[in-house]
PDB file of C-alpha atoms in Angstrom:
ATOM      1  CA  UNK A   1     -19.353 145.104 149.475  1.00 45.00           C
ATOM      2  CA  UNK A   2     -17.260 146.200 152.517  1.00 60.00           C
ATOM      3  CA  UNK A   3     -17.518 144.440 155.863  1.00 59.00           C
ATOM      4  CA  UNK A   4     -18.566 147.893 157.543  1.00 62.00           C
ATOM      5  CA  UNK A   5     -21.232 148.414 155.107  1.00 65.00           C
ATOM      6  CA  UNK A   6     -22.786 144.843 155.660  1.00 68.00           C
ATOM      7  CA  UNK A   7     -22.503 145.139 159.362  1.00 68.00           C
ATOM      8  CA  UNK A   8     -24.352 148.598 159.337  1.00 75.00           C
ATOM      9  CA  UNK A   9     -26.969 147.270 156.937  1.00 74.00           C
ATOM     10  CA  UNK A  10     -27.698 144.169 159.105  1.00 80.00           C
ATOM     11  CA  UNK A  11     -27.852 146.098 162.343  1.00 85.00           C
ATOM     12  CA  UNK A  12     -30.203 148.792 160.966  1.00 85.00           C
ATOM     13  CA  UNK A  13     -32.400 146.216 159.435  1.00 84.00           C
ATOM     14  CA  UNK A  14     -32.692 144.397 162.827  1.00 88.00           C
ATOM     15  CA  UNK A  15     -33.823 147.756 164.570  1.00 91.00           C
ATOM     16  CA  UNK A  16     -36.343 148.709 161.942  1.00 93.00           C
ATOM     17  CA  UNK A  17     -37.900 145.210 161.850  1.00 91.00           C
ATOM     18  CA  UNK A  18     -38.834 145.533 165.535  1.00 91.00           C
ATOM     19  CA  UNK A  19     -41.227 148.385 164.652  1.00 91.00           C
ATOM     20  CA  UNK A  20     -42.152 147.889 161.025  1.00 93.00           C
ATOM     21  CA  UNK A  21     -44.130 145.091 159.908  1.00 92.00           C
ATOM     22  CA  UNK A  22     -45.184 146.184 156.347  1.00 94.00           C
ATOM     23  CA  UNK A  23     -44.944 143.777 153.262  1.00 96.00           C
ATOM     24  CA  UNK A  24     -42.564 144.057 150.423  1.00 97.00           C
ATOM     25  CA  UNK A  25     -44.795 145.859 147.946  1.00 97.00           C
ATOM     26  CA  UNK A  26     -46.394 149.085 149.295  1.00 97.00           C
ATOM     27  CA  UNK A  27     -49.474 151.049 148.275  1.00 96.00           C
ATOM     28  CA  UNK A  28     -48.262 154.425 146.813  1.00 96.00           C
ATOM     29  CA  UNK A  29     -51.592 156.078 148.005  1.00 94.00           C
ATOM     30  CA  UNK A  30     -50.613 155.272 151.627  1.00 94.00           C
ATOM     31  CA  UNK A  31     -46.673 155.598 151.472  1.00 96.00           C
ATOM     32  CA  UNK A  32     -46.141 158.092 148.544  1.00 97.00           C
ATOM     33  CA  UNK A  33     -49.294 159.807 147.731  1.00 96.00           C
ATOM     34  CA  UNK A  34     -47.332 162.276 145.398  1.00 96.00           C
ATOM     35  CA  UNK A  35     -46.444 159.392 143.060  1.00 97.00           C
ATOM     36  CA  UNK A  36     -48.935 160.440 140.547  1.00 97.00           C
ATOM     37  CA  UNK A  37     -47.069 163.665 140.073  1.00 97.00           C
ATOM     38  CA  UNK A  38     -44.176 161.658 138.704  1.00 98.00           C
ATOM     39  CA  UNK A  39     -46.313 159.226 136.691  1.00 98.00           C
ATOM     40  CA  UNK A  40     -48.211 162.068 134.982  1.00 98.00           C
ATOM     41  CA  UNK A  41     -44.848 163.432 133.650  1.00 98.00           C
ATOM     42  CA  UNK A  42     -43.099 160.308 132.667  1.00 98.00           C
ATOM     43  CA  UNK A  43     -43.081 161.256 128.937  1.00 98.00           C
ATOM     44  CA  UNK A  44     -41.497 164.584 129.787  1.00 98.00           C
ATOM     45  CA  UNK A  45     -38.821 162.968 131.843  1.00 98.00           C
ATOM     46  CA  UNK A  46     -38.203 160.519 129.004  1.00 97.00           C
ATOM     47  CA  UNK A  47     -37.516 163.264 126.672  1.00 97.00           C
ATOM     48  CA  UNK A  48     -34.696 164.380 129.026  1.00 96.00           C
ATOM     49  CA  UNK A  49     -33.624 160.839 129.551  1.00 96.00           C
ATOM     50  CA  UNK A  50     -33.305 160.171 125.831  1.00 95.00           C
ATOM     51  CA  UNK A  51     -30.398 162.723 125.474  1.00 94.00           C
ATOM     52  CA  UNK A  52     -28.584 160.777 128.171  1.00 95.00           C
ATOM     53  CA  UNK A  53     -29.194 157.509 126.464  1.00 91.00           C
ATOM     54  CA  UNK A  54     -27.755 158.812 123.264  1.00 91.00           C
ATOM     55  CA  UNK A  55     -24.525 159.466 125.296  1.00 90.00           C
ATOM     56  CA  UNK A  56     -24.884 156.650 127.947  1.00 90.00           C
ATOM     57  CA  UNK A  57     -21.137 155.964 128.174  1.00 89.00           C
ATOM     58  CA  UNK A  58     -20.794 159.457 129.826  1.00 91.00           C
ATOM     59  CA  UNK A  59     -23.231 158.434 132.628  1.00 92.00           C
ATOM     60  CA  UNK A  60     -21.263 157.107 135.652  1.00 90.00           C
ATOM     61  CA  UNK A  61     -21.281 153.326 136.323  1.00 84.00           C
ATOM     62  CA  UNK A  62     -23.071 152.665 139.679  1.00 79.00           C
ATOM     63  CA  UNK A  63     -19.888 151.362 141.254  1.00 81.00           C
ATOM     64  CA  UNK A  64     -17.992 154.367 140.122  1.00 78.00           C
ATOM     65  CA  UNK A  65     -20.285 156.344 142.500  1.00 81.00           C
ATOM     66  CA  UNK A  66     -20.527 153.790 145.171  1.00 79.00           C
ATOM     67  CA  UNK A  67     -17.660 151.119 145.168  1.00 69.00           C
ATOM     68  CA  UNK A  68     -19.646 148.851 147.671  1.00 77.00           C
ATOM     69  CA  UNK A  69     -22.041 148.376 144.759  1.00 75.00           C
ATOM     70  CA  UNK A  70     -19.444 146.636 142.587  1.00 69.00           C
ATOM     71  CA  UNK A  71     -20.717 143.188 142.660  1.00 77.00           C
ATOM     72  CA  UNK A  72     -24.124 144.458 141.649  1.00 77.00           C
ATOM     73  CA  UNK A  73     -23.025 146.915 139.058  1.00 74.00           C
ATOM     74  CA  UNK A  74     -20.206 144.980 137.428  1.00 74.00           C
ATOM     75  CA  UNK A  75     -22.083 141.671 137.500  1.00 75.00           C
ATOM     76  CA  UNK A  76     -21.757 139.698 134.297  1.00 74.00           C
ATOM     77  CA  UNK A  77     -19.491 142.444 132.807  1.00 80.00           C
ATOM     78  CA  UNK A  78     -22.579 144.450 131.729  1.00 88.00           C
ATOM     79  CA  UNK A  79     -23.234 147.876 132.815  1.00 90.00           C
ATOM     80  CA  UNK A  80     -25.615 149.469 135.364  1.00 91.00           C
ATOM     81  CA  UNK A  81     -25.207 153.343 135.047  1.00 93.00           C
ATOM     82  CA  UNK A  82     -26.895 155.920 137.332  1.00 94.00           C
ATOM     83  CA  UNK A  83     -27.528 159.528 136.529  1.00 96.00           C
ATOM     84  CA  UNK A  84     -28.140 161.011 140.006  1.00 95.00           C
ATOM     85  CA  UNK A  85     -30.204 164.188 140.397  1.00 96.00           C
ATOM     86  CA  UNK A  86     -30.572 163.993 144.242  1.00 96.00           C
ATOM     87  CA  UNK A  87     -28.536 161.905 146.731  1.00 94.00           C
ATOM     88  CA  UNK A  88     -29.738 161.605 150.356  1.00 94.00           C
ATOM     89  CA  UNK A  89     -31.158 165.136 150.123  1.00 94.00           C
ATOM     90  CA  UNK A  90     -28.178 166.807 148.223  1.00 94.00           C
ATOM     91  CA  UNK A  91     -29.210 168.199 144.857  1.00 95.00           C
ATOM     92  CA  UNK A  92     -26.535 167.682 142.113  1.00 93.00           C
ATOM     93  CA  UNK A  93     -26.572 171.194 140.419  1.00 93.00           C
ATOM     94  CA  UNK A  94     -25.132 170.126 137.141  1.00 93.00           C
ATOM     95  CA  UNK A  95     -27.563 167.199 136.810  1.00 94.00           C
ATOM     96  CA  UNK A  96     -30.438 168.914 138.040  1.00 95.00           C
ATOM     97  CA  UNK A  97     -29.978 171.583 135.128  1.00 95.00           C
ATOM     98  CA  UNK A  98     -29.746 168.851 132.486  1.00 95.00           C
ATOM     99  CA  UNK A  99     -33.090 167.461 133.614  1.00 97.00           C
ATOM    100  CA  UNK A 100     -35.209 170.548 134.347  1.00 97.00           C
ATOM    101  CA  UNK A 101     -38.629 168.777 134.354  1.00 97.00           C
ATOM    102  CA  UNK A 102     -37.295 166.109 136.728  1.00 98.00           C
ATOM    103  CA  UNK A 103     -35.522 168.636 138.911  1.00 97.00           C
ATOM    104  CA  UNK A 104     -38.851 170.618 139.212  1.00 97.00           C
ATOM    105  CA  UNK A 105     -40.751 167.547 140.340  1.00 98.00           C
ATOM    106  CA  UNK A 106     -37.991 166.486 142.910  1.00 98.00           C
ATOM    107  CA  UNK A 107     -37.729 169.987 144.352  1.00 96.00           C
ATOM    108  CA  UNK A 108     -41.483 170.066 144.865  1.00 96.00           C
ATOM    109  CA  UNK A 109     -41.187 166.814 146.919  1.00 96.00           C
ATOM    110  CA  UNK A 110     -38.806 167.148 149.841  1.00 94.00           C
ATOM    111  CA  UNK A 111     -39.761 163.648 150.969  1.00 96.00           C
ATOM    112  CA  UNK A 112     -38.061 162.367 147.839  1.00 98.00           C
ATOM    113  CA  UNK A 113     -34.429 161.816 149.429  1.00 97.00           C
ATOM    114  CA  UNK A 114     -32.793 160.433 146.316  1.00 97.00           C
ATOM    115  CA  UNK A 115     -33.552 160.567 142.720  1.00 97.00           C
ATOM    116  CA  UNK A 116     -31.706 158.765 139.762  1.00 97.00           C
ATOM    117  CA  UNK A 117     -32.156 157.833 136.358  1.00 97.00           C
ATOM    118  CA  UNK A 118     -31.061 154.206 136.229  1.00 96.00           C
ATOM    119  CA  UNK A 119     -29.676 152.663 132.906  1.00 96.00           C
ATOM    120  CA  UNK A 120     -29.443 148.819 132.431  1.00 96.00           C
ATOM    121  CA  UNK A 121     -27.418 147.657 129.554  1.00 95.00           C
ATOM    122  CA  UNK A 122     -28.808 145.229 127.066  1.00 96.00           C
ATOM    123  CA  UNK A 123     -28.642 141.698 128.844  1.00 95.00           C
ATOM    124  CA  UNK A 124     -27.735 143.141 132.097  1.00 94.00           C
ATOM    125  CA  UNK A 125     -28.827 141.084 135.261  1.00 94.00           C
ATOM    126  CA  UNK A 126     -28.607 142.726 138.703  1.00 93.00           C
ATOM    127  CA  UNK A 127     -28.535 139.842 141.127  1.00 92.00           C
ATOM    128  CA  UNK A 128     -30.718 139.481 144.121  1.00 93.00           C
ATOM    129  CA  UNK A 129     -29.856 141.784 146.705  1.00 89.00           C
ATOM    130  CA  UNK A 130     -31.290 143.926 149.707  1.00 88.00           C
ATOM    131  CA  UNK A 131     -31.140 147.556 150.454  1.00 85.00           C
ATOM    132  CA  UNK A 132     -29.482 149.142 153.437  1.00 80.00           C
ATOM    133  CA  UNK A 133     -32.321 150.335 155.637  1.00 86.00           C
ATOM    134  CA  UNK A 134     -35.964 150.700 156.024  1.00 93.00           C
ATOM    135  CA  UNK A 135     -36.179 154.379 156.643  1.00 95.00           C
ATOM    136  CA  UNK A 136     -36.805 154.895 152.936  1.00 95.00           C
ATOM    137  CA  UNK A 137     -39.089 153.214 150.334  1.00 97.00           C
ATOM    138  CA  UNK A 138     -38.056 152.666 146.675  1.00 97.00           C
ATOM    139  CA  UNK A 139     -40.314 154.026 143.808  1.00 98.00           C
ATOM    140  CA  UNK A 140     -39.760 152.589 140.466  1.00 98.00           C
ATOM    141  CA  UNK A 141     -41.196 154.294 137.187  1.00 98.00           C
ATOM    142  CA  UNK A 142     -40.557 153.011 133.724  1.00 98.00           C
ATOM    143  CA  UNK A 143     -39.289 155.777 131.621  1.00 98.00           C
ATOM    144  CA  UNK A 144     -37.793 154.113 128.382  1.00 97.00           C
ATOM    145  CA  UNK A 145     -38.546 150.295 128.714  1.00 98.00           C
ATOM    146  CA  UNK A 146     -37.869 148.105 125.669  1.00 97.00           C
ATOM    147  CA  UNK A 147     -40.247 145.403 124.674  1.00 97.00           C
ATOM    148  CA  UNK A 148     -39.512 141.698 124.206  1.00 95.00           C
ATOM    149  CA  UNK A 149     -40.354 139.533 121.263  1.00 93.00           C
ATOM    150  CA  UNK A 150     -43.894 139.058 122.521  1.00 94.00           C
ATOM    151  CA  UNK A 151     -44.579 142.636 122.918  1.00 96.00           C
ATOM    152  CA  UNK A 152     -44.079 142.725 126.784  1.00 97.00           C
ATOM    153  CA  UNK A 153     -41.740 145.149 128.894  1.00 98.00           C
ATOM    154  CA  UNK A 154     -38.491 143.317 128.378  1.00 97.00           C
ATOM    155  CA  UNK A 155     -37.044 143.983 131.933  1.00 97.00           C
ATOM    156  CA  UNK A 156     -38.233 141.891 134.783  1.00 97.00           C
ATOM    157  CA  UNK A 157     -37.999 143.155 138.370  1.00 97.00           C
ATOM    158  CA  UNK A 158     -38.276 140.316 140.923  1.00 97.00           C
ATOM    159  CA  UNK A 159     -39.152 141.275 144.380  1.00 97.00           C
ATOM    160  CA  UNK A 160     -39.523 138.442 146.916  1.00 96.00           C
ATOM    161  CA  UNK A 161     -39.753 135.849 144.169  1.00 94.00           C
ATOM    162  CA  UNK A 162     -42.642 137.747 142.492  1.00 97.00           C
ATOM    163  CA  UNK A 163     -41.854 138.974 138.825  1.00 97.00           C
ATOM    164  CA  UNK A 164     -43.093 142.433 137.618  1.00 97.00           C
ATOM    165  CA  UNK A 165     -42.853 143.621 134.165  1.00 98.00           C
ATOM    166  CA  UNK A 166     -43.350 147.458 134.285  1.00 98.00           C
ATOM    167  CA  UNK A 167     -43.569 149.362 131.000  1.00 97.00           C
ATOM    168  CA  UNK A 168     -43.344 153.085 130.312  1.00 98.00           C
ATOM    169  CA  UNK A 169     -45.436 155.167 132.750  1.00 98.00           C
ATOM    170  CA  UNK A 170     -45.940 152.088 135.039  1.00 98.00           C
ATOM    171  CA  UNK A 171     -44.799 152.393 138.634  1.00 98.00           C
ATOM    172  CA  UNK A 172     -44.236 150.303 141.785  1.00 98.00           C
ATOM    173  CA  UNK A 173     -43.337 151.167 145.345  1.00 98.00           C
ATOM    174  CA  UNK A 174     -41.669 148.672 147.437  1.00 97.00           C
ATOM    175  CA  UNK A 175     -39.332 148.147 150.455  1.00 96.00           C
ATOM    176  CA  UNK A 176     -36.129 147.427 149.050  1.00 92.00           C
ATOM    177  CA  UNK A 177     -34.732 145.599 152.315  1.00 92.00           C
ATOM    178  CA  UNK A 178     -36.799 142.716 150.865  1.00 94.00           C
ATOM    179  CA  UNK A 179     -34.847 140.603 148.316  1.00 94.00           C
ATOM    180  CA  UNK A 180     -35.032 142.028 144.668  1.00 95.00           C
ATOM    181  CA  UNK A 181     -33.337 141.656 141.348  1.00 95.00           C
ATOM    182  CA  UNK A 182     -33.577 142.926 137.850  1.00 96.00           C
ATOM    183  CA  UNK A 183     -32.982 141.578 134.390  1.00 96.00           C
ATOM    184  CA  UNK A 184     -33.064 143.430 131.088  1.00 97.00           C
ATOM    185  CA  UNK A 185     -33.663 140.584 128.704  1.00 96.00           C
ATOM    186  CA  UNK A 186     -33.551 142.725 125.459  1.00 97.00           C
ATOM    187  CA  UNK A 187     -30.974 144.057 123.193  1.00 96.00           C
ATOM    188  CA  UNK A 188     -31.591 147.776 124.225  1.00 96.00           C
ATOM    189  CA  UNK A 189     -30.788 149.991 127.158  1.00 96.00           C
ATOM    190  CA  UNK A 190     -33.623 150.359 129.676  1.00 97.00           C
ATOM    191  CA  UNK A 191     -34.167 153.689 131.650  1.00 97.00           C
ATOM    192  CA  UNK A 192     -36.239 153.834 134.750  1.00 98.00           C
ATOM    193  CA  UNK A 193     -36.591 156.587 137.419  1.00 98.00           C
ATOM    194  CA  UNK A 194     -35.751 155.382 140.937  1.00 98.00           C
ATOM    195  CA  UNK A 195     -36.803 157.490 143.935  1.00 98.00           C
ATOM    196  CA  UNK A 196     -36.011 156.957 147.596  1.00 97.00           C
ATOM    197  CA  UNK A 197     -38.925 158.098 149.645  1.00 98.00           C
ATOM    198  CA  UNK A 198     -38.742 159.055 153.322  1.00 97.00           C
ATOM    199  CA  UNK A 199     -40.979 156.402 154.961  1.00 96.00           C
ATOM    200  CA  UNK A 200     -44.296 157.783 156.253  1.00 91.00           C
ATOM    201  CA  UNK A 201     -45.950 156.956 159.608  1.00 89.00           C
ATOM    202  CA  UNK A 202     -42.742 155.803 161.368  1.00 94.00           C
ATOM    203  CA  UNK A 203     -42.757 156.175 165.265  1.00 94.00           C
ATOM    204  CA  UNK A 204     -40.728 159.064 166.626  1.00 95.00           C
ATOM    205  CA  UNK A 205     -37.628 156.989 167.466  1.00 94.00           C
ATOM    206  CA  UNK A 206     -37.213 155.727 163.843  1.00 95.00           C
ATOM    207  CA  UNK A 207     -37.703 159.156 162.364  1.00 96.00           C
ATOM    208  CA  UNK A 208     -34.867 160.273 164.585  1.00 95.00           C
ATOM    209  CA  UNK A 209     -32.605 157.393 163.496  1.00 94.00           C
ATOM    210  CA  UNK A 210     -33.599 157.733 159.782  1.00 95.00           C
ATOM    211  CA  UNK A 211     -32.499 161.451 160.066  1.00 96.00           C
ATOM    212  CA  UNK A 212     -29.129 160.472 161.572  1.00 95.00           C
ATOM    213  CA  UNK A 213     -28.680 157.732 158.853  1.00 93.00           C
ATOM    214  CA  UNK A 214     -29.569 160.198 155.913  1.00 94.00           C
ATOM    215  CA  UNK A 215     -27.199 162.934 157.557  1.00 95.00           C
ATOM    216  CA  UNK A 216     -24.307 160.537 157.726  1.00 91.00           C
ATOM    217  CA  UNK A 217     -24.878 159.700 154.047  1.00 90.00           C
ATOM    218  CA  UNK A 218     -24.661 163.186 153.043  1.00 92.00           C
ATOM    219  CA  UNK A 219     -21.521 163.764 155.073  1.00 91.00           C
ATOM    220  CA  UNK A 220     -19.958 160.671 153.417  1.00 87.00           C
ATOM    221  CA  UNK A 221     -20.877 161.854 149.807  1.00 88.00           C
ATOM    222  CA  UNK A 222     -19.099 165.169 150.644  1.00 88.00           C
ATOM    223  CA  UNK A 223     -16.176 163.399 152.436  1.00 86.00           C
ATOM    224  CA  UNK A 224     -15.643 161.124 149.543  1.00 80.00           C
ATOM    225  CA  UNK A 225     -16.100 163.675 146.772  1.00 82.00           C
ATOM    226  CA  UNK A 226     -18.375 161.381 144.933  1.00 77.00           C
ATOM    227  CA  UNK A 227     -19.965 164.319 143.114  1.00 76.00           C
ATOM    228  CA  UNK A 228     -17.272 166.934 142.500  1.00 60.00           C
ATOM    229  CA  UNK A 229     -19.506 169.400 141.002  1.00 61.00           C
ATOM    230  CA  UNK A 230     -21.363 172.071 143.028  1.00 59.00           C
ATOM    231  CA  UNK A 231     -24.410 171.112 144.964  1.00 63.00           C
ATOM    232  CA  UNK A 232     -27.625 173.084 144.270  1.00 52.00           C
TER     233      UNK A 232
END
């Protein structure tokens, strides 16, 4: 990752940590009460995702979209691919049209600042890392999760040294500035829905700072031409 990215991440984390004392894993009822809408529709989202899985090589690798994520995305020479529907408040028109159910749910929830279908290749391990800032929380929903030889979800999400096996339709909300990693221990691709949620109950100063950070992220996306297609 770039030096600039790391400096910005560390500085933002220190500022947010002064005011926020929440744990790594959060209660969706308190921090994302609309979570049930996505959970209730996981099967419909999977139908849209299956079309993408059948042509997964056409889904961008994470580091193709964000070069700063190369060490995570390309780790172990196995792929982490991301189909982005919304990026920091910018709706990707072409991708929205390919996933109408997901697009509808995202549009109904303005607190969802980013939405992606995340594809982990067989055997892919995403090393331990931390997210950039605490103005958002991360929501994970299993969409197409392969099982291991024991019949358990074969992908392990580890947050602060605690392992979570989340199957289809199972979800978790967490603060991704805590250390976390993922490992697909199966021979099949895994698909999960990842949402970045505007953090609720922040003091006014942090809301102001969060809005600035999100605005700068949108400008960066447009400046880099990360998504050359039209925004919705």
